[in-house]
mmCIF file of C-alpha atoms in Angstrom:
data_model
loop_
_atom_site.group_PDB
_atom_site.id
_atom_site.type_symbol
_atom_site.label_atom_id
_atom_site.label_comp_id
_atom_site.label_asym_id
_atom_site.label_seq_id
_atom_site.Cartn_x
_atom_site.Cartn_y
_atom_site.Cartn_z
ATOM 1 C CA MET A 7 95.921 -16.380 45.275
ATOM 2 C CA VAL A 8 94.188 -13.789 47.538
ATOM 3 C CA GLN A 9 93.926 -10.520 47.633
ATOM 4 C CA ILE A 10 92.783 -8.227 50.423
ATOM 5 C CA GLN A 11 91.640 -5.097 50.225
ATOM 6 C CA ASP A 12 91.598 -2.158 52.607
ATOM 7 C CA SER A 13 87.519 -1.918 53.585
ATOM 8 C CA PRO A 14 86.865 2.094 52.729
ATOM 9 C CA LYS A 15 86.072 3.248 56.357
ATOM 10 C CA GLN A 16 90.075 1.830 57.534
ATOM 11 C CA SER A 17 91.472 3.392 54.684
ATOM 12 C CA HIS A 18 93.795 6.219 56.047
ATOM 13 C CA HIS A 19 93.577 9.530 55.857
ATOM 14 C CA PRO A 20 96.255 11.333 56.167
ATOM 15 C CA ILE A 21 94.350 14.104 59.054
ATOM 16 C CA TRP A 22 93.370 11.019 60.604
ATOM 17 C CA SER A 23 97.501 9.838 60.853
ATOM 18 C CA ILE A 24 98.394 13.265 61.893
ATOM 19 C CA LEU A 25 95.882 13.339 64.507
ATOM 20 C CA LYS A 26 96.819 9.983 65.862
ATOM 21 C CA LEU A 27 100.487 11.066 66.204
ATOM 22 C CA PHE A 28 99.872 14.273 68.094
ATOM 23 C CA LEU A 29 97.533 12.464 70.864
ATOM 24 C CA LEU A 30 100.205 9.748 70.898
ATOM 25 C CA VAL A 31 103.043 12.798 71.347
ATOM 26 C CA THR A 32 100.563 14.932 73.695
ATOM 27 C CA THR A 33 100.095 11.295 75.813
ATOM 28 C CA GLY A 34 103.612 10.518 76.515
ATOM 29 C CA GLY A 35 104.545 14.038 77.316
ATOM 30 C CA ILE A 36 102.150 14.409 80.224
ATOM 31 C CA THR A 37 103.045 11.472 81.427
ATOM 32 C CA LEU A 38 106.626 12.110 80.946
ATOM 33 C CA VAL A 39 106.492 15.538 83.081
ATOM 34 C CA THR A 40 104.079 13.871 85.585
ATOM 35 C CA LEU A 41 106.923 11.248 85.601
ATOM 36 C CA VAL A 42 109.338 14.250 86.195
ATOM 37 C CA ILE A 43 107.291 15.792 89.089
ATOM 38 C CA LEU A 44 106.720 12.948 90.749
ATOM 39 C CA THR A 45 110.418 12.306 90.907
ATOM 40 C CA GLY A 46 111.275 15.829 91.873
ATOM 41 C CA ILE A 47 108.587 15.378 94.539
ATOM 42 C CA TRP A 48 109.799 12.049 95.289
ATOM 43 C CA ARG A 49 113.348 12.733 95.893
ATOM 44 C CA THR A 50 113.172 16.458 97.758
ATOM 45 C CA SER A 51 109.948 15.120 100.485
ATOM 46 C CA ASP A 52 112.116 15.970 103.207
ATOM 47 C CA ARG A 53 113.543 18.982 102.317
ATOM 48 C CA ALA A 54 109.801 20.081 101.559
ATOM 49 C CA VAL A 55 108.102 18.824 103.627
ATOM 50 C CA SER A 56 110.391 20.946 106.047
ATOM 51 C CA ILE A 57 110.077 23.920 104.286
ATOM 52 C CA VAL A 58 106.079 23.577 104.743
ATOM 53 C CA GLU A 59 106.184 22.674 108.240
ATOM 54 C CA ASN A 60 108.580 25.905 108.818
ATOM 55 C CA PHE A 61 106.177 27.998 106.657
ATOM 56 C CA PHE A 62 103.468 27.016 109.342
ATOM 57 C CA GLN A 63 105.404 27.561 112.117
ATOM 58 C CA GLY A 64 107.253 30.841 111.971
ATOM 59 C CA SER A 65 109.661 31.382 114.626
ATOM 60 C CA ASP A 66 109.185 32.630 118.077
ATOM 61 C CA SER A 67 111.661 34.659 119.700
ATOM 62 C CA PRO A 68 113.188 34.313 123.118
ATOM 63 C CA PRO A 69 111.379 35.204 126.004
ATOM 64 C CA GLU A 70 111.987 38.076 127.854
ATOM 65 C CA VAL A 71 111.487 39.725 131.323
ATOM 66 C CA SER A 72 109.989 43.342 131.037
ATOM 67 C CA VAL A 73 110.828 44.399 134.164
ATOM 68 C CA SER A 74 110.033 48.345 134.010
ATOM 69 C CA ASN A 75 106.457 46.674 132.876
ATOM 70 C CA VAL A 76 106.067 44.742 136.618
ATOM 71 C CA VAL A 77 107.763 47.738 138.296
ATOM 72 C CA VAL A 78 105.350 50.332 137.110
ATOM 73 C CA SER A 79 102.251 47.779 137.565
ATOM 74 C CA GLU A 80 103.096 47.485 141.463
ATOM 75 C CA LEU A 81 103.727 50.868 142.304
ATOM 76 C CA LYS A 82 100.144 52.188 140.868
ATOM 77 C CA GLY A 83 98.723 49.331 142.696
ATOM 78 C CA VAL A 84 100.030 51.146 145.395
ATOM 79 C CA GLU A 85 98.471 54.162 144.601
ATOM 80 C CA GLU A 86 100.096 56.899 146.789
ATOM 81 C CA LEU A 87 103.639 57.051 148.932
ATOM 82 C CA THR A 88 102.702 59.430 151.488
ATOM 83 C CA THR A 89 106.290 61.305 152.381
ATOM 84 C CA THR A 90 105.338 63.250 155.312
ATOM 85 C CA VAL A 91 101.671 64.397 157.741
ATOM 86 C CA PHE A 92 101.063 67.642 158.764
ATOM 87 C CA THR A 93 99.007 68.668 162.031
ATOM 88 C CA THR A 94 98.315 71.968 163.034
ATOM 89 C CA HIS A 95 95.474 74.021 165.016
ATOM 90 C CA SER A 96 93.792 77.326 163.509
ATOM 91 C CA VAL A 97 91.992 80.258 165.975
ATOM 92 C CA VAL A 98 89.531 81.127 163.756
ATOM 93 C CA PRO A 99 87.339 84.750 164.217
ATOM 94 C CA THR A 100 84.502 85.039 162.684
ATOM 95 C CA GLU A 101 80.944 87.393 163.403
ATOM 96 C CA GLN A 102 78.279 88.979 162.319
ATOM 97 C CA SER A 103 76.378 91.787 163.036
ATOM 98 C CA ARG A 104 72.592 92.998 162.456
ATOM 99 C CA ASN A 105 72.169 96.568 161.302
ATOM 100 C CA LEU A 106 69.083 98.619 161.631
ATOM 101 C CA GLY A 107 69.306 101.246 158.762
ATOM 102 C CA GLN A 108 73.031 102.226 158.861
ATOM 103 C CA PHE A 109 73.065 101.518 162.940
ATOM 104 C CA THR A 110 74.328 98.470 163.590
ATOM 105 C CA VAL A 111 72.111 97.219 167.240
ATOM 106 C CA GLY A 112 74.318 93.488 167.869
ATOM 107 C CA THR A 113 77.035 91.647 166.600
ATOM 108 C CA THR A 114 77.909 87.555 166.816
ATOM 109 C CA ARG A 115 81.332 86.525 167.198
ATOM 110 C CA LEU A 116 82.074 82.984 167.736
ATOM 111 C CA LEU A 117 86.190 81.670 167.908
ATOM 112 C CA TYR A 118 86.985 78.670 166.914
ATOM 113 C CA VAL A 119 89.306 76.236 166.998
ATOM 114 C CA ALA A 120 90.349 74.420 164.562
ATOM 115 C CA GLN A 121 92.679 71.283 163.999
ATOM 116 C CA GLY A 122 93.600 70.078 160.855
ATOM 117 C CA GLU A 123 95.835 67.244 159.299
ATOM 118 C CA VAL A 124 97.448 67.436 155.431
ATOM 119 C CA ARG A 125 98.854 64.417 153.770
ATOM 120 C CA ALA A 126 101.607 65.169 151.126
ATOM 121 C CA GLY A 127 103.278 62.783 148.930
ATOM 122 C CA VAL A 128 103.459 60.635 145.336
ATOM 123 C CA ASP A 129 100.638 60.334 143.730
ATOM 124 C CA LEU A 130 102.467 56.611 142.013
ATOM 125 C CA THR A 131 99.712 56.273 139.495
ATOM 126 C CA GLU A 132 101.444 58.743 137.821
ATOM 127 C CA ILE A 133 104.217 56.884 136.548
ATOM 128 C CA THR A 134 104.483 56.260 133.368
ATOM 129 C CA ILE A 135 107.351 53.031 132.022
ATOM 130 C CA GLU A 136 109.314 56.071 131.075
ATOM 131 C CA ASP A 137 110.040 57.150 134.417
ATOM 132 C CA VAL A 138 111.221 53.007 135.170
ATOM 133 C CA THR A 139 115.106 53.145 133.748
ATOM 134 C CA VAL A 140 117.261 49.877 134.128
ATOM 135 C CA LYS A 141 121.029 49.488 134.382
ATOM 136 C CA GLU A 142 122.008 46.507 133.874
ATOM 137 C CA LYS A 143 125.662 47.198 133.902
ATOM 138 C CA ASP A 144 125.245 48.284 137.986
ATOM 139 C CA ASP A 145 122.247 45.864 138.059
ATOM 140 C CA THR A 146 119.920 48.696 139.467
ATOM 141 C CA LEU A 147 116.786 50.057 138.987
ATOM 142 C CA VAL A 148 116.091 53.850 138.552
ATOM 143 C CA VAL A 149 112.248 55.287 139.830
ATOM 144 C CA THR A 150 111.409 59.253 138.329
ATOM 145 C CA LEU A 151 108.973 59.959 140.806
ATOM 146 C CA PRO A 152 105.902 62.852 140.022
ATOM 147 C CA PRO A 153 106.661 65.817 141.771
ATOM 148 C CA ALA A 154 104.938 65.674 146.043
ATOM 149 C CA GLN A 155 101.786 67.558 145.832
ATOM 150 C CA ILE A 156 98.680 67.102 149.143
ATOM 151 C CA LEU A 157 97.633 63.908 148.592
ATOM 152 C CA ASP A 158 94.528 64.825 151.672
ATOM 153 C CA HIS A 159 93.208 67.094 153.959
ATOM 154 C CA LYS A 160 90.698 67.206 156.827
ATOM 155 C CA LEU A 161 89.310 68.818 159.738
ATOM 156 C CA ASP A 162 89.266 66.702 162.541
ATOM 157 C CA VAL A 163 86.196 67.736 163.783
ATOM 158 C CA ASN A 164 86.181 65.633 167.089
ATOM 159 C CA GLU A 165 89.369 67.443 168.093
ATOM 160 C CA SER A 166 88.237 71.110 166.558
ATOM 161 C CA GLN A 167 85.439 72.844 169.058
ATOM 162 C CA VAL A 168 83.616 76.646 169.034
ATOM 163 C CA GLN A 169 85.513 78.553 171.946
ATOM 164 C CA SER A 170 83.420 81.240 172.554
ATOM 165 C CA TYR A 171 80.427 82.534 171.015
ATOM 166 C CA ASP A 172 78.864 85.587 172.281
ATOM 167 C CA ARG A 173 75.832 87.715 171.009
ATOM 168 C CA GLY A 174 76.499 90.840 172.189
ATOM 169 C CA PHE A 175 74.607 93.160 174.427
ATOM 170 C CA LEU A 176 71.900 91.880 175.690
ATOM 171 C CA ASN A 177 71.933 88.894 172.828
ATOM 172 C CA LEU A 178 71.184 92.045 170.497
ATOM 173 C CA GLY A 179 72.853 89.691 167.839
ATOM 174 C CA PRO A 180 72.082 87.709 165.556
ATOM 175 C CA ASP A 181 71.779 83.521 166.194
ATOM 176 C CA VAL A 182 74.005 82.488 163.530
ATOM 177 C CA ALA A 183 76.165 79.805 165.180
ATOM 178 C CA PRO A 184 75.716 76.903 162.441
ATOM 179 C CA GLN A 185 76.501 79.481 159.745
ATOM 180 C CA LEU A 186 79.370 81.430 162.068
ATOM 181 C CA GLN A 187 80.671 77.561 162.129
ATOM 182 C CA THR A 188 80.961 76.496 159.510
ATOM 183 C CA LEU A 189 82.450 79.427 158.397
ATOM 184 C CA ALA A 190 85.400 78.993 160.435
ATOM 185 C CA GLN A 191 85.523 75.101 159.815
ATOM 186 C CA ARG A 192 86.058 76.387 156.208
ATOM 187 C CA GLU A 193 88.332 79.083 156.760
ATOM 188 C CA GLY A 194 90.410 76.856 159.954
ATOM 189 C CA LEU A 195 91.282 74.195 156.672
ATOM 190 C CA ASN A 196 92.293 76.967 154.492
ATOM 191 C CA GLN A 197 94.359 78.400 156.843
ATOM 192 C CA VAL A 198 95.884 74.681 158.140
ATOM 193 C CA ILE A 199 96.669 73.764 154.611
ATOM 194 C CA ASP A 200 98.733 76.835 153.833
ATOM 195 C CA ALA A 201 100.520 76.201 157.073
ATOM 196 C CA ALA A 202 101.849 72.976 155.647
ATOM 197 C CA CYS A 203 102.313 74.450 152.504
ATOM 198 C CA ASP A 204 104.290 76.359 154.259
#
């Protein structure tokens, strides 16, 4: 009869047995958990893919047309709405004296007829989106305009003229025609603006 004895290397040590059992259980558990996860992903793959797609796609809001923005943009492009043009004449007398001490030696008089033009209206660049109201019920658009103002004023130098220029007795008044004409033009334009505002 032959008797087989275990070699000392293959002896069953209790710690070695516990370690083998632990490794076997751990490996089996990891494999089982992995199989469960893979099965869940496989079963819900369509839903998982659609959830991921929806997350990255986002949702688009329905397109809208902002009528107010378009109206404001178009009105600002026009810039000004002229409601009236006022043209008038103004007669402006000017004079300047030459003095010697307290005595006046001579006086120069210039009479200027000024023709000016004043444009009044609305500055459309001041319109904001709050000034535009869309009434969908009766399909109307209400625009609140800013207050009217003078948009432009000018003197028509081609139609304006010096009516008379007189340096007095023996031409003793100062020769200041350009200065008096400039003064008359400035005053004439002011009178035209005042008349237009009235």
